[in-house]
PDB file of C-alpha atoms and ligand atoms in Angstrom:
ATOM      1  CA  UNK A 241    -129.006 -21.604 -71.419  1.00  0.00           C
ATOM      2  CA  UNK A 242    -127.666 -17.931 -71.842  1.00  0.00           C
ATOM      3  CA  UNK A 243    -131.158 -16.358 -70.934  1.00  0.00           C
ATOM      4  CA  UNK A 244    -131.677 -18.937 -68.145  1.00  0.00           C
ATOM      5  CA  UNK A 245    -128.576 -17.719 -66.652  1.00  0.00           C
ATOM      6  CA  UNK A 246    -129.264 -14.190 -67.549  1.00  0.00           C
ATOM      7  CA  UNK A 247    -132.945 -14.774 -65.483  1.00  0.00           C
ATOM      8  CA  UNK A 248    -131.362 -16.364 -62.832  1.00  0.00           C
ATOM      9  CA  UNK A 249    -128.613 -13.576 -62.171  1.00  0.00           C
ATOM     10  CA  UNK A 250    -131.315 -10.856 -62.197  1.00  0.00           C
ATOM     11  CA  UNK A 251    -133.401 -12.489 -59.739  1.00  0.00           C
ATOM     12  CA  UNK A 252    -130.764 -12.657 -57.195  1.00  0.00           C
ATOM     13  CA  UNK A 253    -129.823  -9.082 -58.199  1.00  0.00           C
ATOM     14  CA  UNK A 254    -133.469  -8.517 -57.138  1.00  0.00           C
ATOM     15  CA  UNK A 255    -133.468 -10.626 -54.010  1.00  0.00           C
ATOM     16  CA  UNK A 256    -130.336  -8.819 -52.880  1.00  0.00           C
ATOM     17  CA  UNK A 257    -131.695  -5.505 -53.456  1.00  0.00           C
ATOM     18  CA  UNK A 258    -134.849  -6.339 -51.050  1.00  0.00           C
ATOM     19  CA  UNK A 259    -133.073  -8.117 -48.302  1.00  0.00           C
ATOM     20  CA  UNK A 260    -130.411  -4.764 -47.555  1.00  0.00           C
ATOM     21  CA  UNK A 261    -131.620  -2.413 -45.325  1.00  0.00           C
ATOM     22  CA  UNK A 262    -134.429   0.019 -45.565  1.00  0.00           C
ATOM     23  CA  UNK A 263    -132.344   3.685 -45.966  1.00  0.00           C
ATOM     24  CA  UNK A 264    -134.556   5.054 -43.335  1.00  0.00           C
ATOM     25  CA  UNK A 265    -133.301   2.333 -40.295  1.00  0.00           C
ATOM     26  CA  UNK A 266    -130.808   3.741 -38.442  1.00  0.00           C
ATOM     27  CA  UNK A 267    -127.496   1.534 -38.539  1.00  0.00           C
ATOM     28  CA  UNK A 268    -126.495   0.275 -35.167  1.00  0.00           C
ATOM     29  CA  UNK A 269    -122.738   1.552 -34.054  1.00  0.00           C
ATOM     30  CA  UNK A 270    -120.218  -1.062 -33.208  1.00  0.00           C
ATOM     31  CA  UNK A 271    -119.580  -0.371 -29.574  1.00  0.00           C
ATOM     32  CA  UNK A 272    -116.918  -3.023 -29.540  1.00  0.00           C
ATOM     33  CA  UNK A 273    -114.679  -0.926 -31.715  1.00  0.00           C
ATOM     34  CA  UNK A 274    -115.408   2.199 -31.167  1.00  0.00           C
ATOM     35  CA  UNK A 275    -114.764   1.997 -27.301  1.00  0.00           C
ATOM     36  CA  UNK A 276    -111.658  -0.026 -28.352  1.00  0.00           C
ATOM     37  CA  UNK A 277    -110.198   3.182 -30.457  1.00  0.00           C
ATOM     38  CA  UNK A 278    -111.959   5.659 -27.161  1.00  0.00           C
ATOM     39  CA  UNK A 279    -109.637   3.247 -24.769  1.00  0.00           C
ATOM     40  CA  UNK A 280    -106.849   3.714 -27.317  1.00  0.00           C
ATOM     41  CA  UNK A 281    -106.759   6.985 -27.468  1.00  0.00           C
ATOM     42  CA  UNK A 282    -107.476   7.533 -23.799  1.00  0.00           C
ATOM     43  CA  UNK A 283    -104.247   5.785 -23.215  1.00  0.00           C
ATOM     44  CA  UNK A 284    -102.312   7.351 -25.166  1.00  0.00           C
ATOM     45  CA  UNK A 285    -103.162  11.046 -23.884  1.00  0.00           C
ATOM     46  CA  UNK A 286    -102.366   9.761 -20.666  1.00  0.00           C
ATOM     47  CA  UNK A 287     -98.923   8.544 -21.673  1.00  0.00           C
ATOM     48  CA  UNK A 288     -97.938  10.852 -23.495  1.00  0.00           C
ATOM     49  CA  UNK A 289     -98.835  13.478 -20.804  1.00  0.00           C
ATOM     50  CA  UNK A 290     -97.143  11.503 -18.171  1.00  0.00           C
ATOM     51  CA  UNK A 291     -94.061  10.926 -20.227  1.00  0.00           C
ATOM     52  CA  UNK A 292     -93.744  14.451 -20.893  1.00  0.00           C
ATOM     53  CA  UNK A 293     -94.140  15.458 -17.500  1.00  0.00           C
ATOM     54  CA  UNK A 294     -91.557  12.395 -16.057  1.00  0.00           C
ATOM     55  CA  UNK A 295     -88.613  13.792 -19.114  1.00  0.00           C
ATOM     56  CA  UNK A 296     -89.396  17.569 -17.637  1.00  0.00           C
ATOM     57  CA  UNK A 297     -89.865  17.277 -14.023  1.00  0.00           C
ATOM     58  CA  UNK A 298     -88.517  13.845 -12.937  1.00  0.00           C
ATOM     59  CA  UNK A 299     -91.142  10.866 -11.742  1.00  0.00           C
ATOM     60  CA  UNK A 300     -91.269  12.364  -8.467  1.00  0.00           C
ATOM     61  CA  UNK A 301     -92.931  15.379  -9.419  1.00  0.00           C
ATOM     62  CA  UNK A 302     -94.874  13.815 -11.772  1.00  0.00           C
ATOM     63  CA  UNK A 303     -96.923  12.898  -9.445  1.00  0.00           C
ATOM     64  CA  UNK A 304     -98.462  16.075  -8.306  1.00  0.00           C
ATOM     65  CA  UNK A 305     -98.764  16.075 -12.138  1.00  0.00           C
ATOM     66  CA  UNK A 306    -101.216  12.927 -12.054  1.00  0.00           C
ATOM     67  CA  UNK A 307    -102.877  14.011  -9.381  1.00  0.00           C
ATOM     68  CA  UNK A 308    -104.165  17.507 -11.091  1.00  0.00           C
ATOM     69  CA  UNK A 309    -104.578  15.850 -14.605  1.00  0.00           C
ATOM     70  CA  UNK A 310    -105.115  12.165 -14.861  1.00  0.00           C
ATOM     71  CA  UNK A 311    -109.052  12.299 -14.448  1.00  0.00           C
ATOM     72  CA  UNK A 312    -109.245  15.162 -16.781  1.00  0.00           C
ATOM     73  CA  UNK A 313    -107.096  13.480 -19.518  1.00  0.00           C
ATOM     74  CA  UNK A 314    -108.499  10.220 -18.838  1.00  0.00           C
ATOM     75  CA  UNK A 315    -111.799  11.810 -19.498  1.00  0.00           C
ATOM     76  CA  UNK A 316    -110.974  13.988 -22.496  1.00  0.00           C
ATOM     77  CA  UNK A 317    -113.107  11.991 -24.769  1.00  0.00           C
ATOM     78  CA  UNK A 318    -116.473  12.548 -23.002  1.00  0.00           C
ATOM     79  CA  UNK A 319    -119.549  14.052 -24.859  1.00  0.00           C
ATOM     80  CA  UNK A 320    -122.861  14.270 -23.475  1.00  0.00           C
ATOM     81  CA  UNK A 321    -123.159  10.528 -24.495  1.00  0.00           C
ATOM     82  CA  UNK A 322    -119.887   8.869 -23.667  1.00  0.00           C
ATOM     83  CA  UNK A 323    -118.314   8.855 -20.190  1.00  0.00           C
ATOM     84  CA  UNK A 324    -114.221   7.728 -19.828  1.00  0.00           C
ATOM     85  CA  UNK A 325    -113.103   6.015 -16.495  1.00  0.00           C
ATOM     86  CA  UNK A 326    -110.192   3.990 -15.292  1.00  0.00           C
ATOM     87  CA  UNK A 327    -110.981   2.285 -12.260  1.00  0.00           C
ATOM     88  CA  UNK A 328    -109.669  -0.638 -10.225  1.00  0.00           C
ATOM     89  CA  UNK A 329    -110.054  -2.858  -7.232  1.00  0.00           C
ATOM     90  CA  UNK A 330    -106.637  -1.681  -5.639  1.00  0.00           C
ATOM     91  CA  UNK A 331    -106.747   2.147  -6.644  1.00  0.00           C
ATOM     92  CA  UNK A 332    -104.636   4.738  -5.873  1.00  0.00           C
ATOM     93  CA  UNK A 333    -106.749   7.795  -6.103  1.00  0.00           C
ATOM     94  CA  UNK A 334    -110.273   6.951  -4.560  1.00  0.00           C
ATOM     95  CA  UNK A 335    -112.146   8.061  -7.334  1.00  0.00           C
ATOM     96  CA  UNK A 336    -111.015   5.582  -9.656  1.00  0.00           C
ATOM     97  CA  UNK A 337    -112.259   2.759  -7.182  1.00  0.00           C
ATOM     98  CA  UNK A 338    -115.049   0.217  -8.840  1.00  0.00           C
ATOM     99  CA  UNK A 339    -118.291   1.454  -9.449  1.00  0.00           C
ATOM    100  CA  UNK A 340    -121.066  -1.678  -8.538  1.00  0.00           C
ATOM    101  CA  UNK A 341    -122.049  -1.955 -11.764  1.00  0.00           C
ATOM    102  CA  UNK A 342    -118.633  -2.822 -12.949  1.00  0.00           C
ATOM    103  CA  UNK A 343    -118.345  -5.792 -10.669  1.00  0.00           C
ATOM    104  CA  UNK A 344    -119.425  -8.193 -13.082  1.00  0.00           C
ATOM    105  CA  UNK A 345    -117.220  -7.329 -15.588  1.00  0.00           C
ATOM    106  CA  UNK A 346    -114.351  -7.109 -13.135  1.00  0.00           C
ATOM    107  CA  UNK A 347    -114.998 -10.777 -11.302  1.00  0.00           C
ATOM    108  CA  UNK A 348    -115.124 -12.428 -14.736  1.00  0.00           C
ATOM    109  CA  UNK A 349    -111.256 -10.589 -15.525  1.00  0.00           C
ATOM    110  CA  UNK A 350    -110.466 -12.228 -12.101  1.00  0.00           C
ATOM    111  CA  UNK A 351    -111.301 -15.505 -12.719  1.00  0.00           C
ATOM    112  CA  UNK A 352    -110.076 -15.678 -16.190  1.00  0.00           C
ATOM    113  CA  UNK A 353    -106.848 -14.268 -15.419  1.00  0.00           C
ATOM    114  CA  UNK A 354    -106.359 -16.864 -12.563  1.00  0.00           C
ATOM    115  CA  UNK A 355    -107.436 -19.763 -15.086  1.00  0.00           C
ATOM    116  CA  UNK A 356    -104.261 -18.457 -17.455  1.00  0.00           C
ATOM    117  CA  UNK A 357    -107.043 -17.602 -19.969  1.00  0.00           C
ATOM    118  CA  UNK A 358    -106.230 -14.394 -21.896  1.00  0.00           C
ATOM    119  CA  UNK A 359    -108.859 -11.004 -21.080  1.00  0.00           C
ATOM    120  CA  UNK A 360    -110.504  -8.614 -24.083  1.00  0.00           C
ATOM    121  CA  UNK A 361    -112.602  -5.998 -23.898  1.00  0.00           C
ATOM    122  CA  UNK A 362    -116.026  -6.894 -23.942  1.00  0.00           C
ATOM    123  CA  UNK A 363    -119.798  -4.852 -24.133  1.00  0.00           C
ATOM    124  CA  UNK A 364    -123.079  -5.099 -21.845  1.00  0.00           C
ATOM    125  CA  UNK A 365    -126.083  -3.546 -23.491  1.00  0.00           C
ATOM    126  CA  UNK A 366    -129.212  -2.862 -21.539  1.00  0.00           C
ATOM    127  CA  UNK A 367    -131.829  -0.379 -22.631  1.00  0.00           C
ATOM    128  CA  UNK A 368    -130.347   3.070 -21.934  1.00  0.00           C
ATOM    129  CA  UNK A 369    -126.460   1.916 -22.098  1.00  0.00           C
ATOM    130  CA  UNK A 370    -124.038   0.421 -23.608  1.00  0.00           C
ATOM    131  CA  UNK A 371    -120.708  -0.505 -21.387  1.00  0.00           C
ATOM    132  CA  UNK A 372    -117.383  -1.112 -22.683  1.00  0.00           C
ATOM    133  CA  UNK A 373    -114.607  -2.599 -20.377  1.00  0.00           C
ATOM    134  CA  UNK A 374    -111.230  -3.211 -21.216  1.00  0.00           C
ATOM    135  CA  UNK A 375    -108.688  -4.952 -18.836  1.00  0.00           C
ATOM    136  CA  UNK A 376    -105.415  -2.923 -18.198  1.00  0.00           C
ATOM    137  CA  UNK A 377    -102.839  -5.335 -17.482  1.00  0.00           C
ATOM    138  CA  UNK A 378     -99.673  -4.049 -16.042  1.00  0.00           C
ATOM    139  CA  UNK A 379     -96.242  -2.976 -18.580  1.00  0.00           C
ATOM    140  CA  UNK A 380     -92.871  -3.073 -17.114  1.00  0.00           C
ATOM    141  CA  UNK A 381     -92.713   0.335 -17.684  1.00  0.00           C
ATOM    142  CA  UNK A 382     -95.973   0.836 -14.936  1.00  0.00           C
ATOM    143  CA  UNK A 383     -93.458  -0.798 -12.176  1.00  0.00           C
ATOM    144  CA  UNK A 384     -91.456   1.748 -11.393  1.00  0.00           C
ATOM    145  CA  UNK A 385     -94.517   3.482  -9.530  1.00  0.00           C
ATOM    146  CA  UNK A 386     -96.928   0.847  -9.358  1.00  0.00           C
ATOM    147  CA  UNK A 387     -94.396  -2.112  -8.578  1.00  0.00           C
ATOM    148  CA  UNK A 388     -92.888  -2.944  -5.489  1.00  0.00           C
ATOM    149  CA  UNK A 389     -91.544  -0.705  -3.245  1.00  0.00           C
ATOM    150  CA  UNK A 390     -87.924  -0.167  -2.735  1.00  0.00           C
ATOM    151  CA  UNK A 391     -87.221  -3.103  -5.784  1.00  0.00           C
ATOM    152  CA  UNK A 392     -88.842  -1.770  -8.215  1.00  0.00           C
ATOM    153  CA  UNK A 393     -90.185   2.314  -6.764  1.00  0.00           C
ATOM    154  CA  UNK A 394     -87.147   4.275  -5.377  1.00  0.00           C
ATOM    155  CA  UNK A 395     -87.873   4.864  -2.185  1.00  0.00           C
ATOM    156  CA  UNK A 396     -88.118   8.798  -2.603  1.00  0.00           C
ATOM    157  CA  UNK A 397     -91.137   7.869  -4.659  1.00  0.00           C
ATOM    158  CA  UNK A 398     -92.677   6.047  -2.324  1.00  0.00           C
ATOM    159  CA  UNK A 399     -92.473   8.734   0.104  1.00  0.00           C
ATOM    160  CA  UNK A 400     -93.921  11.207  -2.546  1.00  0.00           C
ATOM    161  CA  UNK A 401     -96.734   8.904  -3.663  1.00  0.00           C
ATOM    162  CA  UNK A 402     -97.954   8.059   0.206  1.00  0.00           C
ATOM    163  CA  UNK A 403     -98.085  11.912   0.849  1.00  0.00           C
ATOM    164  CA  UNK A 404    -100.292  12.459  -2.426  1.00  0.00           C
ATOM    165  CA  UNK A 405    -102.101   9.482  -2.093  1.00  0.00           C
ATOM    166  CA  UNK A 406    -102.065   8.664   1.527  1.00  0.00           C
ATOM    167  CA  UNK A 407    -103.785   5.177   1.727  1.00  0.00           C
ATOM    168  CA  UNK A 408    -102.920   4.180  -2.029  1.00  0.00           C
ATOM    169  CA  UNK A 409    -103.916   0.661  -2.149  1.00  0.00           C
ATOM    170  CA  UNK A 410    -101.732   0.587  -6.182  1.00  0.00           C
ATOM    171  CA  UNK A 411     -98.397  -0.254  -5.663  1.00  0.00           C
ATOM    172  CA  UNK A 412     -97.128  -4.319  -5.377  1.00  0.00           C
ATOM    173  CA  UNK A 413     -97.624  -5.286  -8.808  1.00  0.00           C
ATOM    174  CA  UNK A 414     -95.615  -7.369 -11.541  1.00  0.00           C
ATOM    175  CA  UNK A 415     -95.780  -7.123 -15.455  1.00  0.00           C
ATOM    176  CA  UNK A 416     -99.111  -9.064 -16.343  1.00  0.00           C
ATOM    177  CA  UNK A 417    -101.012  -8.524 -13.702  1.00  0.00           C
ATOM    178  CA  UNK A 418    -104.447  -6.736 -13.769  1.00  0.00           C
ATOM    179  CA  UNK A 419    -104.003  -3.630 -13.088  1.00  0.00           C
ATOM    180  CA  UNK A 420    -107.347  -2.315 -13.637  1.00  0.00           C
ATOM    181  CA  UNK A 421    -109.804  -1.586 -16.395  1.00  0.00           C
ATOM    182  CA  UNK A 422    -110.924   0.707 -19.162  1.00  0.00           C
ATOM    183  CA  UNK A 423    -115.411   1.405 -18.724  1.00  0.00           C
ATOM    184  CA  UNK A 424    -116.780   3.447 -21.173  1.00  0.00           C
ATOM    185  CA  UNK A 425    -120.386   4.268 -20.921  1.00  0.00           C
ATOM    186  CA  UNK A 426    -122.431   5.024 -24.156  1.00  0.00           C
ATOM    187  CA  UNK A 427    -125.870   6.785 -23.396  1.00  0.00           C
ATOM    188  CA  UNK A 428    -127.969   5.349 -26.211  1.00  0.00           C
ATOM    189  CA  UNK A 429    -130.388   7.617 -28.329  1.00  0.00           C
ATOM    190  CA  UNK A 430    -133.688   7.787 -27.641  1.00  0.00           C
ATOM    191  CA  UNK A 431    -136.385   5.961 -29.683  1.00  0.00           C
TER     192      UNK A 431
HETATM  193  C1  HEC B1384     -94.812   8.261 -12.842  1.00  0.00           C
HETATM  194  C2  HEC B1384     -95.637   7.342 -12.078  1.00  0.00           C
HETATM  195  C3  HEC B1384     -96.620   6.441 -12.799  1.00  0.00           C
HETATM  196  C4  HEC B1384     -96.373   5.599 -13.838  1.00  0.00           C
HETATM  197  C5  HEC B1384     -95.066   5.345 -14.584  1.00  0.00           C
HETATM  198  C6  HEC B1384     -97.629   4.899 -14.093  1.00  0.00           C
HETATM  199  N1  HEC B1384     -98.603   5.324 -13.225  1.00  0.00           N
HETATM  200 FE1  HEC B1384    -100.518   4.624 -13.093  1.00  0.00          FE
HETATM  201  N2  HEC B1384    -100.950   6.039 -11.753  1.00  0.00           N
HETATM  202  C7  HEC B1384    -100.036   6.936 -11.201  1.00  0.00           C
HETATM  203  C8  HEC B1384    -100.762   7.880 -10.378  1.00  0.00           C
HETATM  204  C9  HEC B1384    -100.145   9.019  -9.585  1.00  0.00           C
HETATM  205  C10 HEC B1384    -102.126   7.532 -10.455  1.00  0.00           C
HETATM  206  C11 HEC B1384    -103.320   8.242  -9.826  1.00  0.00           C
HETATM  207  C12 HEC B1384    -103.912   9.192 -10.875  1.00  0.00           C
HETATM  208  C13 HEC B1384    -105.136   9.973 -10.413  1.00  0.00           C
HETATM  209  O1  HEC B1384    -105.023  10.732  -9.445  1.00  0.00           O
HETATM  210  O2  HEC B1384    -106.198   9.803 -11.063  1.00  0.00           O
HETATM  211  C14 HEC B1384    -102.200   6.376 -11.333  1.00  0.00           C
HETATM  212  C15 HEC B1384    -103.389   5.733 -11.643  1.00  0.00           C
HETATM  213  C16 HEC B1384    -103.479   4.624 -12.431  1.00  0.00           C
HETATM  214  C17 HEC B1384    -104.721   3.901 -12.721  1.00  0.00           C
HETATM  215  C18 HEC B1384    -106.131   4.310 -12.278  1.00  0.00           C
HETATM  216  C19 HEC B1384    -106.586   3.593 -11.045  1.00  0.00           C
HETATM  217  C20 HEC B1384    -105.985   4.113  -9.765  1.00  0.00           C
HETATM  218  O3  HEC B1384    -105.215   3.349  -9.167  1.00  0.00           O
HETATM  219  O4  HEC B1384    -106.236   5.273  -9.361  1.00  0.00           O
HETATM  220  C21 HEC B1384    -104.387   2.855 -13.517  1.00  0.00           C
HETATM  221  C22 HEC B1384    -105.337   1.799 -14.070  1.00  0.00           C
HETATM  222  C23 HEC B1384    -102.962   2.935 -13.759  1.00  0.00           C
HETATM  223  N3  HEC B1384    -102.441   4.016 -13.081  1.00  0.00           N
HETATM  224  C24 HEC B1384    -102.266   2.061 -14.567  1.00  0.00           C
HETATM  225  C25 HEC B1384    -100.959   2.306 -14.992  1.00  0.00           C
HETATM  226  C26 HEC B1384    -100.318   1.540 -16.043  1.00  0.00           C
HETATM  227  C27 HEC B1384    -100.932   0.365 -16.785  1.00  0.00           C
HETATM  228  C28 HEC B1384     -99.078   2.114 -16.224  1.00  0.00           C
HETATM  229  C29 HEC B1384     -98.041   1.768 -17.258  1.00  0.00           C
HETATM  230  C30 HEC B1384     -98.468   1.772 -18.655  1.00  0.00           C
HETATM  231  C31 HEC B1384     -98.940   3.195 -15.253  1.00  0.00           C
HETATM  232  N4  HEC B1384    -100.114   3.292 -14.539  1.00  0.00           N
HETATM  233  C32 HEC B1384     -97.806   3.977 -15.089  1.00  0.00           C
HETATM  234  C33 HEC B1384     -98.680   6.947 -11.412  1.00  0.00           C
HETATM  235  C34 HEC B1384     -98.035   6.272 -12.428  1.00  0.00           C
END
């Protein structure tokens, strides 16, 4: 019985050693988590910068502060093969408006959202890519310049933020809502 056993074990010991990976295939990053620890990160430069800048200067001036920073920080993490943006359907500064391609992604945060389902991030792969989307749903703490105006953004804000951002479509929303979303574009090596 002992050496049947003793066969038995080394065979799967052999089996095992043939089914894992050649060394020489590459192993295939998990875009999931990686562009959940880029969004994470992303975030928190932003916040930290805004908070900073909000304890300094007061939220009105921190404004001008977003305006000259916020793409920059949001893109801090960018490489030649990964691109950072925050965009959204109601924006405040136009360049943070959807791209097409993130339509798809965007529709099915919209519909889930109005079913009560909860959002995660999710991944698209085609060829070239691989994009990463992450819903940003609003915080309380978003309201005071994102909420509504008067209730929830003192009305010298408002005047601030429509000078900086004349046409801002981002203010009127509540804790929960979607606010906007995370994409993160990975440029796959070529083959
Ligand atoms: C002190 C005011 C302030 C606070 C607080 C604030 N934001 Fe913003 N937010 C702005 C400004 C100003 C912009 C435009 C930045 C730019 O020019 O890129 C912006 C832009 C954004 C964008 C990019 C899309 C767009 O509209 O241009 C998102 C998404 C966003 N904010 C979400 C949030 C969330 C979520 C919170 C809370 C965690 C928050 N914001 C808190 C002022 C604020």
């Amino acid at each position: 019985m002992k050496a049947i056993h003793a066969i038995t074990g080394f065979i799967c010991i052999m089996v095992a050693g043939c089914a894992s990976q050649p060394e020489s295939e590459t192993v295939k990053p998990d875009y999931l988590k990686l562009g959940d620890s880029i969004a994470a990160a992303s975030f928190d430069n932003l916040r930290t910068a805004l908070q900073a800048s909000v304890a300094k200067d007061g939220p009105e001036k921190s404004i001008g502060f977003c305006h000259d920073n916020a793409m920059a920080l949001t893109g801090k993490l960018d490489s030649d093969s990964i691109h950072v943006y925050r965009v959204a359907e109601r924006y405040r500064n136009p360049a943070n408006q959807l791209k097409p391609g993130d339509q798809v992604a965007w529709q099915q945060y919209v519909t889930a959202k109005s079913k009560g389902d909860s959002i995660f991030s999710t991944i698209t792969e085609s060829d070239s890519a691989v994009d990463y989307y992450k819903p940003i749903l609003l915080q309380p703490m978003c309201a005071t310049c994102h909420g509504q105006p008067i209730t929830n953004i003192p009305e010298s804000l408002v005047r601030v933020i429509d000078s900086v951002y004349p046409g801002d479509l981002a203010k009127g929303f509540a804790p929960g809502d979607l606010r906007g979303m995370w994409h993160i574009r990975f440029i796959k090596p070529k083959s």
